[in-house]
Coordinates of C-alpha atoms in Angstrom, one line a residue:
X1 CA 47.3 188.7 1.0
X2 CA 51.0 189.5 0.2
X3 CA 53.7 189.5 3.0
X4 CA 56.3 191.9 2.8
X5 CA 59.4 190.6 2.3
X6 CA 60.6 191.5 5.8
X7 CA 57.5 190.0 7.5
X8 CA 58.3 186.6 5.3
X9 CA 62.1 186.4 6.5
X10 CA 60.2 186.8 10.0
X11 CA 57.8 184.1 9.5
X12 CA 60.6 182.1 8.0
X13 CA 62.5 182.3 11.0
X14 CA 59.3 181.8 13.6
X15 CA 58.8 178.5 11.6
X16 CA 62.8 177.5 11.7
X17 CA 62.3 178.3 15.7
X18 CA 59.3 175.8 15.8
X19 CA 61.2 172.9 14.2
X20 CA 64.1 173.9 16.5
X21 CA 61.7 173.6 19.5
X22 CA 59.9 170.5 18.5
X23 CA 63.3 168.9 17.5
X24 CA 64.9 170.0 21.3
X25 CA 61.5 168.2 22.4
X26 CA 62.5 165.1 20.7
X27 CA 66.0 165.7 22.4
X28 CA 64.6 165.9 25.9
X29 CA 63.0 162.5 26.0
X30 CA 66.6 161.5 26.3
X31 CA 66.7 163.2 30.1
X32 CA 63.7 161.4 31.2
X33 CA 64.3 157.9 33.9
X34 CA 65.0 155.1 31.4
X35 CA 61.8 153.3 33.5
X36 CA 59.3 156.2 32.2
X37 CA 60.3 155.2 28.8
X38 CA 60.3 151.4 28.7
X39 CA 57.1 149.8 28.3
X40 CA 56.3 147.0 31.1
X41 CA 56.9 143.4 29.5
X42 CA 54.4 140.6 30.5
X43 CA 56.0 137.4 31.3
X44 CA 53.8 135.7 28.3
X45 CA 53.0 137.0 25.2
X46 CA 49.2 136.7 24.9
X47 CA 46.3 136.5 21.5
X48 CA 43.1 137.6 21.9
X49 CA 40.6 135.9 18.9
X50 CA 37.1 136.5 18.3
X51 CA 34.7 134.4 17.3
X52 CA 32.2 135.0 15.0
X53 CA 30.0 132.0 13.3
X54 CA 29.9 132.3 9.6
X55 CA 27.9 129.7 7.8
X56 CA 30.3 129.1 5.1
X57 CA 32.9 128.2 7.7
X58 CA 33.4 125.8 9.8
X59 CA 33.9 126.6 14.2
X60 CA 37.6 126.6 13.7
X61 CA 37.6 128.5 11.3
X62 CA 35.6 131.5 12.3
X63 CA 37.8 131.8 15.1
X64 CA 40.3 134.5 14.0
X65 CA 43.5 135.6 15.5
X66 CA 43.2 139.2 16.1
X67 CA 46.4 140.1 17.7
X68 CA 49.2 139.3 19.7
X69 CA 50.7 141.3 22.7
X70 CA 53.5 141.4 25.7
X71 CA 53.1 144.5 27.2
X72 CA 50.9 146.0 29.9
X73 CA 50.8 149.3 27.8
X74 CA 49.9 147.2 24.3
X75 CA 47.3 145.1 26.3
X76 CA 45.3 148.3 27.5
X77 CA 45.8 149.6 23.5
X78 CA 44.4 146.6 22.5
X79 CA 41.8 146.5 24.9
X80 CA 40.4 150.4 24.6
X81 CA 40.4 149.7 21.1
X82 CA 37.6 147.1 21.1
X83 CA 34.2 146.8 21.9
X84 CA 33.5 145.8 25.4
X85 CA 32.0 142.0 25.8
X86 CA 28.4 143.3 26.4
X87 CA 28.7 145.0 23.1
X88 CA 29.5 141.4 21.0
X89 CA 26.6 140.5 19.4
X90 CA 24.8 137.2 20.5
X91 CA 26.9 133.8 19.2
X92 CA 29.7 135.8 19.5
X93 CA 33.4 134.7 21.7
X94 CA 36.2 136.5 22.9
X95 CA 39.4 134.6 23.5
X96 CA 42.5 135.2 25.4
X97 CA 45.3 132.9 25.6
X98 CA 48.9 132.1 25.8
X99 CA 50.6 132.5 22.4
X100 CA 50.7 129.3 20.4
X101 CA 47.2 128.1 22.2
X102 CA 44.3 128.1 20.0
X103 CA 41.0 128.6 21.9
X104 CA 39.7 125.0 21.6
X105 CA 39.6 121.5 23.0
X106 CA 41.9 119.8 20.4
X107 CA 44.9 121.6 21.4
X108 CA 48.2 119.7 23.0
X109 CA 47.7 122.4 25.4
X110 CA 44.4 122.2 26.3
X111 CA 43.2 118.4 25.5
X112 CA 44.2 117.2 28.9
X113 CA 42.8 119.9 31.0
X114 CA 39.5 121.7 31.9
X115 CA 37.6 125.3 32.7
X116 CA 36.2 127.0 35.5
X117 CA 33.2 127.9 34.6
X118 CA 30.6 130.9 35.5
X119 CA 27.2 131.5 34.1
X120 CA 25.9 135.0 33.8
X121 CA 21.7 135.6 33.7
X122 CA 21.2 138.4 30.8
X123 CA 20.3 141.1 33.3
X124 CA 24.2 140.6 34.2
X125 CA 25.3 141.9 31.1
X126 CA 25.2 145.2 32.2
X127 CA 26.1 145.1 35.6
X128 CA 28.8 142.5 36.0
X129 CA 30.2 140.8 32.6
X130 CA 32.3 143.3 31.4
X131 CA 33.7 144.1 35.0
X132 CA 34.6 140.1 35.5
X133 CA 36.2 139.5 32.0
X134 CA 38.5 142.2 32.5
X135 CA 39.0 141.2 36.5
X136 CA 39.9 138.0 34.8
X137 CA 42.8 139.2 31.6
X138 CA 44.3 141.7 34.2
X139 CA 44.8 138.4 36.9
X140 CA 46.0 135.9 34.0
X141 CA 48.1 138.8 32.3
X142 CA 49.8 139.8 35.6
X143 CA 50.4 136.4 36.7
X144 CA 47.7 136.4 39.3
X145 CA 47.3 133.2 40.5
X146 CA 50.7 133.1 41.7
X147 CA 52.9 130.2 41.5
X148 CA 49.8 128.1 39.7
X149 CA 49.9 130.8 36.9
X150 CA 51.3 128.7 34.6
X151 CA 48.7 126.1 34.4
X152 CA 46.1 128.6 32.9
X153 CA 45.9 128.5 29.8
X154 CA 43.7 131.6 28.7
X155 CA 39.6 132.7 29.1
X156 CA 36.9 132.7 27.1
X157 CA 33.9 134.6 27.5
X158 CA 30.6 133.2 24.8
X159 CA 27.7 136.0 24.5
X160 CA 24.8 133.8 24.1
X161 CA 20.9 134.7 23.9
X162 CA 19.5 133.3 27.4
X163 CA 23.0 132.9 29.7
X164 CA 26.6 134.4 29.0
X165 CA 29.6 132.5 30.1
X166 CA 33.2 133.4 31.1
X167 CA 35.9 130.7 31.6
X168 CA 39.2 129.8 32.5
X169 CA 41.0 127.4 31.0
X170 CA 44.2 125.0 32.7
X171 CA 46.4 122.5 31.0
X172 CA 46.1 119.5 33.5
X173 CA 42.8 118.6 34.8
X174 CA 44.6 116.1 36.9
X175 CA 46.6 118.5 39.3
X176 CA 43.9 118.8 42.3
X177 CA 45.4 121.0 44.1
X178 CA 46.8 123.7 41.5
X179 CA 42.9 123.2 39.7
X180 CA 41.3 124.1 43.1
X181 CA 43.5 127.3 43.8
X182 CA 42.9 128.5 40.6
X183 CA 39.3 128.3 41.7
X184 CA 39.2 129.7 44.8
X185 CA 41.8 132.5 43.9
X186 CA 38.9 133.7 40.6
X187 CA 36.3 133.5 43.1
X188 CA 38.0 135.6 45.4
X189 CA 39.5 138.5 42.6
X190 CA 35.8 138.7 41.3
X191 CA 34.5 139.3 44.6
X192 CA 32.1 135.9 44.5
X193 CA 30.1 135.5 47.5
X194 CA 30.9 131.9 49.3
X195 CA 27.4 130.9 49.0
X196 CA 27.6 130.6 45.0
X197 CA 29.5 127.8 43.9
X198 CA 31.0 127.5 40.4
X199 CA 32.4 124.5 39.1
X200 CA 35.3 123.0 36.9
X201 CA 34.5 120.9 34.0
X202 CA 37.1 118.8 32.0
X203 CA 37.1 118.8 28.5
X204 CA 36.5 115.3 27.7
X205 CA 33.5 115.1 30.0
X206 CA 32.3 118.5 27.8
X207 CA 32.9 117.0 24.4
X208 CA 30.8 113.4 25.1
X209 CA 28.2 115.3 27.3
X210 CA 24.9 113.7 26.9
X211 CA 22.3 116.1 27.0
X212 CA 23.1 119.9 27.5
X213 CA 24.7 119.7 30.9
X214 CA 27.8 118.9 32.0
X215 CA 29.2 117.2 35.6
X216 CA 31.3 119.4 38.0
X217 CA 34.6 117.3 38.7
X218 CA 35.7 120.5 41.3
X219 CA 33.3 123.0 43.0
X220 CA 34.6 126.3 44.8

């Protein structure tokens, strides 16, 4: 079809108007409260890794770092982005922690310290895991266990054939009192009932376990 060459000097001008108008858009942003505009920082910049075994590699080294992020807004990118938990397949981790912590025992940051641990029967998978490992980013990310915030170190959560597991992880298995508050404050952000009691295992006591259990040295 051929435009006459007053309806292309009109078309011409329709499109210029567009550019205009998309360009004054651009403009605008400018009028809108600084605080819409800003993105809201995290007081730590956090990694998520997954884990995924691979039997040319060794544990360490199938755990890869996926990203890192220190913003609320990046964190729920990052997080509507990937599969839920309950999607992993089985032998599978996901990993969140303070930048410059690796996920593992060997750590500075971690050698000294312990997790809270809960165990998740497979018929949970659908009703509560993905519900608790979020309950449990959003209170680490926001700083949620108040002035004892800083001893977490990050979560885990291992998709595993008969039971899943989520944990959180502290520096200093030593500090009673902050160890116990971090306990009681998970419990009570993921709605536990009082009569089930989860327990706190330090990582040396996990890494010469005999047998496949591990002692409690704190119970909530």
């Amino acid at each position: 079809m051929h435009l006459k060459k007053g309806d292309r000097k009109q078309n011409k001008r329709r499109g210029a108007k567009e550019v205009e108008k998309k360009e004054q858009e651009t403009t605008n942003l400018e009028e809108f409260p600084p605080e819409l505009l800003i993105k809201h920082p995290l007081q730590n910049t956090w990694t998520l890794w997954y884990y995924e075994q691979d039997k040319n590699k060794s544990w360490e080294e199938s755990q890869r770092e996926v990203t890192s992020f220190d913003t609320a807004e990046d964190f729920w990118s990052l997080y509507n982005h990937i599969k839920q938990a309950s999607e992993l397949r089985q032998g599978c981790d996901y990993s969140m922690f303070k930048q410059g912590i690796r996920p593992m025992w060997e750590d500075d940051a971690n050698k000294n310290g312990g997790r809270w641990l809960i165990n998740l029967d497979k018929k949970q998978r659908s009703t509560d895991l993905d519900n608790f490992w979020l309950e449990i980013l959003l209170c680490m990310i926001g700083e949620g266990f108040n002035e004892y915030s800083n001893d977490v170190c990050g979560a885990v959560v291992n998709i595993r054939p008969r039971t899943d597991k989520i944990a959180v992880w502290t520096g200093d298995a030593g500090t009673q009192a902050s160890v116990m508050e971090i306990g009681r404050k998970l419990k009570e952000r993921l709605r536990i009932t009082p009569k089930m009691i989860i327990g706190y295992q330090v990582h040396r006591d996990t890494m010469v376990k005999v047998g496949s259990m591990t002692k409690n040295t704190y119970v909530v």
